Coordinates of C-alpha atoms and ligand atoms in Angstrom, one line a residue:
M1 CA 111.2 109.1 97.3
N2 CA 114.2 111.3 98.0
L3 CA 111.9 114.3 98.6
Q4 CA 111.0 112.8 102.0
G5 CA 112.7 115.1 104.7
A6 CA 114.6 117.1 102.0
H7 CA 115.2 120.8 102.9
I8 CA 114.0 122.7 99.9
L9 CA 114.4 126.5 99.8
L10 CA 111.8 127.8 97.3
G11 CA 112.6 131.2 95.8
V12 CA 109.6 133.0 94.2
T13 CA 110.2 136.0 92.0
G14 CA 107.8 138.6 90.5
G15 CA 106.1 137.2 87.5
I16 CA 102.6 136.2 86.7
A17 CA 103.6 132.5 87.0
A18 CA 104.3 133.1 90.7
Y19 CA 100.9 131.6 91.5
K20 CA 102.0 128.3 90.1
A21 CA 104.7 128.1 92.7
A22 CA 102.0 127.7 95.3
D23 CA 100.9 124.4 93.7
L24 CA 104.5 123.3 93.5
C25 CA 105.1 124.2 97.1
S26 CA 102.0 122.2 98.1
K27 CA 103.1 119.1 96.1
L28 CA 106.6 119.2 97.7
V29 CA 105.1 119.4 101.2
Q30 CA 102.8 116.5 100.4
A31 CA 105.8 114.5 99.2
G32 CA 107.3 114.9 102.7
A33 CA 109.8 117.7 102.0
Q34 CA 110.5 120.5 104.4
V35 CA 109.9 123.7 102.4
Q36 CA 110.8 127.3 103.3
V37 CA 110.0 130.1 101.0
V38 CA 111.8 133.4 100.2
M39 CA 110.0 135.8 98.0
T40 CA 111.2 138.9 96.2
P41 CA 109.2 142.1 96.9
G42 CA 108.0 141.8 93.3
A43 CA 106.6 138.3 93.9
A44 CA 104.6 139.6 96.8
H45 CA 102.6 141.8 94.4
F46 CA 101.5 138.7 92.5
I47 CA 100.8 136.3 95.4
A48 CA 100.6 136.8 99.2
P49 CA 103.3 135.4 101.5
L50 CA 100.5 134.1 103.6
T51 CA 99.7 131.5 100.9
F52 CA 103.2 130.0 101.2
Q53 CA 103.2 130.4 105.0
T54 CA 100.0 128.4 105.2
L55 CA 101.3 125.7 102.8
T56 CA 104.6 125.3 104.5
A57 CA 103.8 126.1 108.2
H58 CA 107.0 128.3 108.2
P59 CA 107.2 132.0 108.2
V60 CA 107.9 133.4 104.7
S61 CA 110.8 135.8 104.3
V62 CA 110.6 138.8 101.9
D63 CA 112.5 141.7 103.5
T64 CA 116.2 141.4 104.2
F65 CA 115.8 144.0 107.0
Q66 CA 112.8 142.7 108.7
L67 CA 113.1 141.9 112.4
L68 CA 113.5 138.2 112.8
R69 CA 112.2 136.1 115.7
D70 CA 115.7 135.2 116.6
T71 CA 119.1 136.7 116.0
D72 CA 119.9 134.7 112.9
M73 CA 120.7 136.5 109.7
A74 CA 118.0 135.0 107.4
H75 CA 120.1 134.9 104.2
I76 CA 122.9 132.9 106.0
S77 CA 120.7 130.6 108.1
L78 CA 118.4 129.8 105.1
S79 CA 121.3 129.2 102.7
A80 CA 123.0 126.9 105.2
W81 CA 119.7 125.0 105.9
A82 CA 118.9 124.3 102.2
H83 CA 119.7 121.0 100.5
I84 CA 118.6 122.7 97.3
L85 CA 117.6 126.2 96.2
V86 CA 114.8 126.2 93.6
I87 CA 113.7 129.5 92.0
V88 CA 110.2 129.3 90.5
P89 CA 109.4 131.3 88.5
A90 CA 112.8 132.9 87.8
T91 CA 112.3 136.3 86.1
A92 CA 114.8 137.8 83.6
N93 CA 115.6 140.4 86.3
T94 CA 116.5 137.8 89.0
I95 CA 118.4 135.6 86.5
A96 CA 120.5 138.7 85.6
K97 CA 121.2 139.5 89.3
L98 CA 122.2 135.8 90.0
A99 CA 124.5 135.9 86.9
H100 CA 126.2 139.0 88.2
G101 CA 126.3 138.2 91.9
L102 CA 124.0 141.0 92.9
A103 CA 122.5 140.7 96.4
D104 CA 119.9 143.5 96.6
N105 CA 117.1 141.5 98.2
L106 CA 116.8 138.5 100.5
L107 CA 116.5 136.0 97.7
T108 CA 119.5 137.1 95.7
S109 CA 121.6 137.5 98.9
T110 CA 120.6 134.1 100.0
A111 CA 121.4 132.6 96.6
L112 CA 124.9 134.2 96.8
A113 CA 125.5 132.7 100.2
C114 CA 124.0 129.3 99.3
P115 CA 126.3 126.3 98.6
A116 CA 123.4 124.0 97.7
P117 CA 122.6 123.2 94.0
L118 CA 120.6 125.9 92.3
I119 CA 117.6 125.1 90.0
I120 CA 116.0 127.9 88.1
A121 CA 112.7 127.6 86.2
P122 CA 112.6 130.7 84.0
A123 CA 109.2 132.3 83.0
M124 CA 108.9 135.5 81.0
D125 CA 107.9 137.0 77.8
A126 CA 109.3 135.3 74.7
D127 CA 111.3 138.4 73.6
M128 CA 112.8 138.8 77.1
W129 CA 113.8 135.2 77.1
A130 CA 115.3 135.3 73.6
H131 CA 117.2 138.6 74.4
P132 CA 121.0 138.1 74.1
A133 CA 121.4 139.6 77.6
T134 CA 119.2 136.9 79.2
Q135 CA 120.8 134.1 77.1
Q136 CA 124.2 135.2 78.2
N137 CA 123.1 135.4 81.8
I138 CA 121.7 131.9 81.6
A139 CA 124.9 130.6 80.0
T140 CA 126.8 132.1 82.9
L141 CA 124.6 130.3 85.4
H142 CA 125.0 127.1 83.5
S143 CA 128.8 127.4 83.6
R144 CA 128.5 127.6 87.4
G145 CA 126.5 124.4 87.5
A146 CA 123.0 125.8 87.8
I147 CA 120.2 123.5 86.5
Q148 CA 117.7 125.1 84.2
V149 CA 114.2 123.6 83.8
G150 CA 112.1 125.0 80.9
P151 CA 110.9 127.4 79.8
A152 CA 108.3 125.6 77.7
Q153 CA 106.8 126.8 74.4
G154 CA 103.1 127.8 74.6
R155 CA 100.7 130.6 75.2
L156 CA 102.2 133.4 77.3
A157 CA 100.5 135.9 79.6
S158 CA 100.6 138.5 76.8
G159 CA 98.5 136.2 74.6
R160 CA 101.4 135.6 72.3
V161 CA 102.8 132.1 71.7
G162 CA 106.5 131.3 72.2
A163 CA 109.2 130.1 74.6
G164 CA 108.7 131.6 78.0
R165 CA 106.1 129.5 79.9
L166 CA 107.0 128.1 83.2
A167 CA 107.9 124.4 83.0
S168 CA 105.4 122.0 84.5
N169 CA 105.5 121.2 88.2
A170 CA 106.1 117.6 87.3
E171 CA 109.2 118.5 85.4
I172 CA 110.4 120.9 88.2
I173 CA 109.9 118.1 90.8
A174 CA 111.8 115.6 88.7
A175 CA 114.7 118.1 88.4
I176 CA 114.6 118.5 92.2
R177 CA 114.6 114.7 92.7
Q178 CA 117.5 114.3 90.3
A179 CA 119.6 117.1 91.9
L180 CA 118.9 115.7 95.4
G181 CA 120.1 112.3 94.3
R182 CA 123.3 113.4 92.6
T183 CA 125.5 111.9 95.2
G184 CA 123.2 108.8 95.7
K185 CA 124.0 105.1 95.9
L186 CA 124.4 104.8 92.1
A187 CA 126.3 108.1 91.5
G188 CA 128.6 107.8 88.6
K189 CA 127.0 104.5 87.3
R190 CA 125.5 104.2 83.8
V191 CA 122.2 102.4 84.0
L192 CA 120.3 101.0 81.0
V193 CA 116.7 100.1 81.6
T194 CA 114.1 98.6 79.1
A195 CA 110.4 99.0 79.5
G196 CA 107.1 98.2 77.8
G197 CA 105.8 95.5 75.6
T198 CA 107.3 95.1 72.1
R199 CA 105.0 95.1 69.1
E200 CA 105.6 92.6 66.4
P201 CA 103.9 93.6 63.1
L202 CA 101.6 91.3 61.3
D203 CA 100.8 93.7 58.5
P204 CA 100.9 97.5 58.2
V205 CA 97.9 98.0 60.6
R206 CA 98.2 95.0 63.0
H207 CA 100.7 93.7 65.5
I208 CA 101.1 91.1 68.3
S209 CA 101.9 92.6 71.7
N210 CA 101.3 92.1 75.4
R211 CA 99.7 93.9 78.3
S212 CA 102.9 95.7 79.6
S213 CA 102.2 99.4 80.3
G214 CA 105.8 100.2 80.9
K215 CA 105.1 101.4 84.4
M216 CA 107.6 99.0 86.1
G217 CA 110.4 99.9 83.8
Y218 CA 109.8 103.6 83.9
A219 CA 109.7 103.4 87.7
M220 CA 113.1 101.6 87.6
A221 CA 114.5 104.3 85.4
E222 CA 113.2 107.2 87.5
A223 CA 114.5 105.6 90.7
A224 CA 117.9 105.0 89.2
R225 CA 118.1 108.6 88.1
D226 CA 117.2 109.6 91.7
F227 CA 120.0 107.4 93.0
G228 CA 122.4 109.5 91.0
A229 CA 122.9 107.3 88.0
Q230 CA 123.1 108.4 84.4
V231 CA 120.1 106.6 82.9
T232 CA 119.1 105.5 79.4
L233 CA 115.6 104.1 79.0
V234 CA 114.9 101.9 75.9
S235 CA 111.2 102.0 75.7
A236 CA 108.8 100.0 73.6
S237 CA 105.5 101.9 72.9
T238 CA 103.7 102.9 76.1
G239 CA 101.2 105.6 76.9
L240 CA 103.7 107.1 79.3
A241 CA 105.3 110.6 79.0
P242 CA 109.1 110.8 78.5
V243 CA 111.0 110.9 81.8
Y244 CA 112.8 114.1 82.8
G245 CA 116.6 113.7 83.1
I246 CA 116.8 110.4 81.3
Q247 CA 117.9 109.6 77.7
M248 CA 115.0 108.1 76.0
V249 CA 115.3 105.6 73.1
S250 CA 112.1 104.5 71.4
V251 CA 111.7 101.1 69.8
Q252 CA 108.9 99.0 68.5
T253 CA 110.0 95.4 68.0
A254 CA 112.1 92.9 69.9
Q255 CA 114.7 93.1 67.1
E256 CA 114.9 96.9 67.6
M257 CA 115.2 96.5 71.3
Y258 CA 117.9 93.9 70.9
A259 CA 119.9 96.3 68.6
A260 CA 119.4 99.3 71.0
V261 CA 120.5 97.3 74.1
L262 CA 123.4 95.5 72.4
Q263 CA 124.7 98.8 71.0
R264 CA 124.9 100.2 74.5
V265 CA 125.9 97.3 76.8
A266 CA 129.7 98.0 76.6
E267 CA 129.1 101.4 78.2
T268 CA 126.6 100.1 80.8
D269 CA 127.3 99.3 84.4
L270 CA 123.8 98.1 85.3
L271 CA 121.3 96.6 82.9
V272 CA 117.6 96.2 84.0
M273 CA 115.4 94.3 81.6
A274 CA 111.9 95.1 82.8
A275 CA 110.5 95.1 79.2
A276 CA 108.1 92.3 78.2
V277 CA 109.9 91.3 75.0
A278 CA 108.0 89.1 72.6
D279 CA 109.4 85.6 72.3
Y280 CA 107.8 85.1 68.9
R281 CA 107.0 87.3 66.0
P282 CA 105.0 86.7 62.8
K283 CA 107.2 85.2 60.2
G284 CA 107.5 87.8 57.4
A285 CA 105.0 90.6 58.1
A286 CA 102.6 91.1 55.2
A287 CA 103.4 94.2 53.1
Q288 CA 99.7 95.0 52.7
K289 CA 96.8 94.7 55.0
I290 CA 95.7 91.1 55.3
K291 CA 92.3 90.7 53.8
K292 CA 89.5 88.9 55.5
A293 CA 88.5 85.5 53.9
D294 CA 85.9 82.9 54.7
D295 CA 88.6 80.4 55.8
D296 CA 90.4 80.4 59.1
L297 CA 93.8 82.1 59.1
T298 CA 96.9 80.4 60.4
L299 CA 99.9 82.5 61.5
E300 CA 103.4 81.2 61.4
L301 CA 105.6 82.6 64.2
E302 CA 109.3 82.6 64.5
R303 CA 111.6 83.2 67.5
T304 CA 112.9 86.7 68.3
P305 CA 116.4 87.1 69.5
D306 CA 116.9 86.6 73.3
I307 CA 118.4 89.9 74.4
L308 CA 119.6 88.7 77.9
M309 CA 121.2 85.6 76.3
A310 CA 123.1 87.8 73.9
V311 CA 124.1 90.2 76.7
A312 CA 125.5 87.2 78.6
Q313 CA 127.6 86.1 75.7
R314 CA 128.9 89.7 75.1
R315 CA 129.6 90.1 78.8
Q316 CA 132.1 87.2 78.8
E317 CA 134.4 89.3 76.6
T318 CA 133.8 92.8 77.8
H319 CA 132.8 92.2 81.5
H320 CA 130.1 94.8 80.9
P321 CA 127.5 95.3 82.3
A322 CA 128.8 94.7 85.7
F323 CA 125.4 93.8 87.1
V324 CA 122.5 92.4 85.0
V325 CA 118.9 92.2 86.2
G326 CA 116.1 90.3 84.5
F327 CA 112.4 90.2 85.4
A328 CA 110.3 87.0 85.2
A329 CA 106.6 87.3 84.4
E330 CA 105.0 84.0 85.4
T331 CA 101.5 82.7 85.7
E332 CA 102.5 79.4 87.4
N333 CA 105.5 77.9 89.2
L334 CA 106.8 81.4 89.9
L335 CA 109.9 80.5 91.8
A336 CA 111.0 77.5 89.8
N337 CA 110.5 79.3 86.5
A338 CA 112.3 82.4 87.7
A339 CA 115.2 80.4 89.1
S340 CA 115.6 78.6 85.8
K341 CA 115.7 82.0 83.9
L342 CA 118.2 83.4 86.4
A343 CA 120.5 80.5 85.7
S344 CA 120.0 80.2 81.9
K345 CA 120.4 83.9 81.3
H346 CA 123.4 84.3 83.6
L347 CA 121.7 87.0 85.7
D348 CA 122.9 88.6 88.9
L349 CA 119.3 89.1 90.0
I350 CA 115.9 88.1 88.8
V351 CA 112.8 89.9 89.9
A352 CA 109.9 87.3 89.9
N353 CA 106.4 88.6 89.5
D354 CA 103.3 86.6 89.6
V355 CA 101.3 88.2 86.8
S356 CA 98.2 86.1 87.3
S357 CA 96.9 88.3 90.1
S358 CA 94.9 91.4 89.2
D359 CA 96.5 93.7 91.8
S360 CA 100.1 93.3 90.6
G361 CA 102.1 92.7 87.4
F362 CA 100.9 94.0 84.1
D363 CA 99.2 97.4 83.7
V364 CA 98.6 98.3 87.3
D365 CA 100.4 100.7 89.6
Q366 CA 101.5 98.1 92.2
N367 CA 103.6 95.0 92.1
R368 CA 104.4 92.1 94.4
V369 CA 107.8 90.6 93.6
I370 CA 110.4 88.2 94.9
L371 CA 114.1 88.9 94.4
L372 CA 116.1 85.8 93.6
R373 CA 119.9 85.7 93.6
P374 CA 122.3 83.2 92.0
D375 CA 123.4 81.9 95.5
G376 CA 119.8 80.9 96.1
A377 CA 118.9 83.9 98.4
Q378 CA 115.2 84.9 98.1
E379 CA 113.7 88.1 99.3
P380 CA 109.9 88.6 98.9
L381 CA 108.6 92.2 98.9
P382 CA 105.0 93.0 99.9
L383 CA 102.5 94.5 97.5
L384 CA 103.9 98.0 96.9
Q385 CA 103.6 100.9 94.4
K386 CA 105.9 100.2 91.5
T387 CA 107.8 103.4 92.4
E388 CA 108.6 101.9 95.8
V389 CA 109.3 98.4 94.4
A390 CA 111.9 100.1 92.1
E391 CA 113.5 101.9 95.0
R392 CA 113.7 98.7 97.1
I393 CA 115.3 96.8 94.2
L394 CA 117.9 99.4 93.6
E395 CA 118.7 99.7 97.3
R396 CA 119.4 96.0 97.4
I397 CA 121.4 96.1 94.1
A398 CA 123.5 99.0 95.5
E399 CA 124.3 96.8 98.6
W400 CA 125.1 93.6 96.7
W401 CA 127.2 95.6 94.3
R402 CA 129.3 97.1 97.1
Ligands
PMT1 O1 105.0 97.2 82.2 P1 104.1 96.9 83.4 O2 102.6 97.0 83.0 O3 104.4 97.8 84.5 O4 104.3 95.4 83.8 C1 105.5 95.1 84.4 C2 106.0 93.7 83.9 C3 105.1 92.6 84.4 C4 106.0 93.7 82.4 C5 107.5 93.5 84.5 O5 107.4 93.5 85.9 C6 108.1 92.2 84.0 O6 107.9 91.2 84.6 N1 108.9 92.3 82.9 C7 109.4 91.1 82.2 C8 108.4 90.4 81.4 C9 109.0 89.3 80.6 O7 109.1 89.4 79.4 O8 109.3 88.2 81.3 P2 109.9 86.8 80.7 O9 109.8 85.9 81.8 O10 109.2 86.5 79.4 O11 111.4 87.2 80.3 C10 112.5 87.0 81.2 C11 113.5 88.1 81.0 O12 114.1 87.9 79.7 C12 112.9 89.5 81.1 O13 113.8 90.3 81.8 C13 112.8 89.9 79.6 O14 113.0 91.3 79.4 C14 114.0 89.1 79.0 N2 113.8 88.8 77.6 C15 112.7 88.1 77.1 C16 112.5 87.8 75.8 C17 113.5 88.1 74.9 N3 113.4 87.8 73.6 N4 114.6 88.7 75.3 C18 114.8 89.0 76.7 O15 115.9 89.5 77.1

């Protein structure tokens, strides 16, 4: 994950949500980031600097004029050190100061001197957030490239319900990952990923599907985002939450996935088909719920369109996508079956996974895959978390593509 070793400067301002910044700080440190914290004097009323100092193992700066251990000017050295400046929570007051270039405390002066991307996670009362002054200040920050995460709708400290809650730490971390990856190996590329198992209706209440959880495809989409790509994820039903920073397209059936993919391939540089697409669907779904009878029931199935085959045909005319990746889910003859799909579907890479083992493949967090290329090259990867499998696959794609 690109948080490993990243220099994250966390600015904390004076709002009740300041305590949530401690959990964010802890999660970033656990993910391998180097975190330094600057607090406004107001933030120090809500949460002690010692909390952040303990979590980061770095001194926490609050006062612009405090005597430092060395002769560095804190606002200059911190701003030069940061790969990214993240302000969580960002109060209306700090947002206003940032918009107008005020530098009246260590955080605002550091922000003014900081060339790194700026992420702000506003949190305040709903009326303060809705006020035209705040909205204008936010618009000013956007126009300078600041990234805004949240605020979310929900219960506020006042007891009222509205927009003003701090975004979740998961969302803030995703925004940090995306911003850190903006110049990554897939920067400027448009990536289309499919995920999940399609559902083929039998009647209004039943369908045929498979055990795909969507985890592998979602991991591919997240990793592509963190490599700097602009990502669209065509997702069949999964239990997974939408992914931050990715355009989500929901589909149910193989036919819908076919339409969603084919509609977008001309504007796609890299297609990754991680979805488990049904090969067959019930011929003519019943309009009403099928009634139980004493006799056995025979279902007639018909073929679904093969999406990768259709992409291969389209590609001959448009030369898009430039790189096409399929996955092969096999329970026997893994390599031979995967190699035959690689050739018949005209792929640049097939990711073969043996889905007969219980620790990899469908509906688990890890996968054990072998990468197969048209020139016969094979690269087995060990059993890894799907997030890491996705990163390894994209690393290799970026190399081959170059
Ligand atoms: O979702 P998870 O629980 O994380 O599980 C991950 C996974 C096992 C589903 C994933 O790693 C995987 O292997 N996905 C592909 C599953 C599959 O459908 O394989 P296949 O061998 O049947 O198809 C080969 C390729 O053709 C696939 O890229 C598939 O998306 C594509 N296909 C299949 C049928 C069809 N009608 N059109 C297609 O394009």
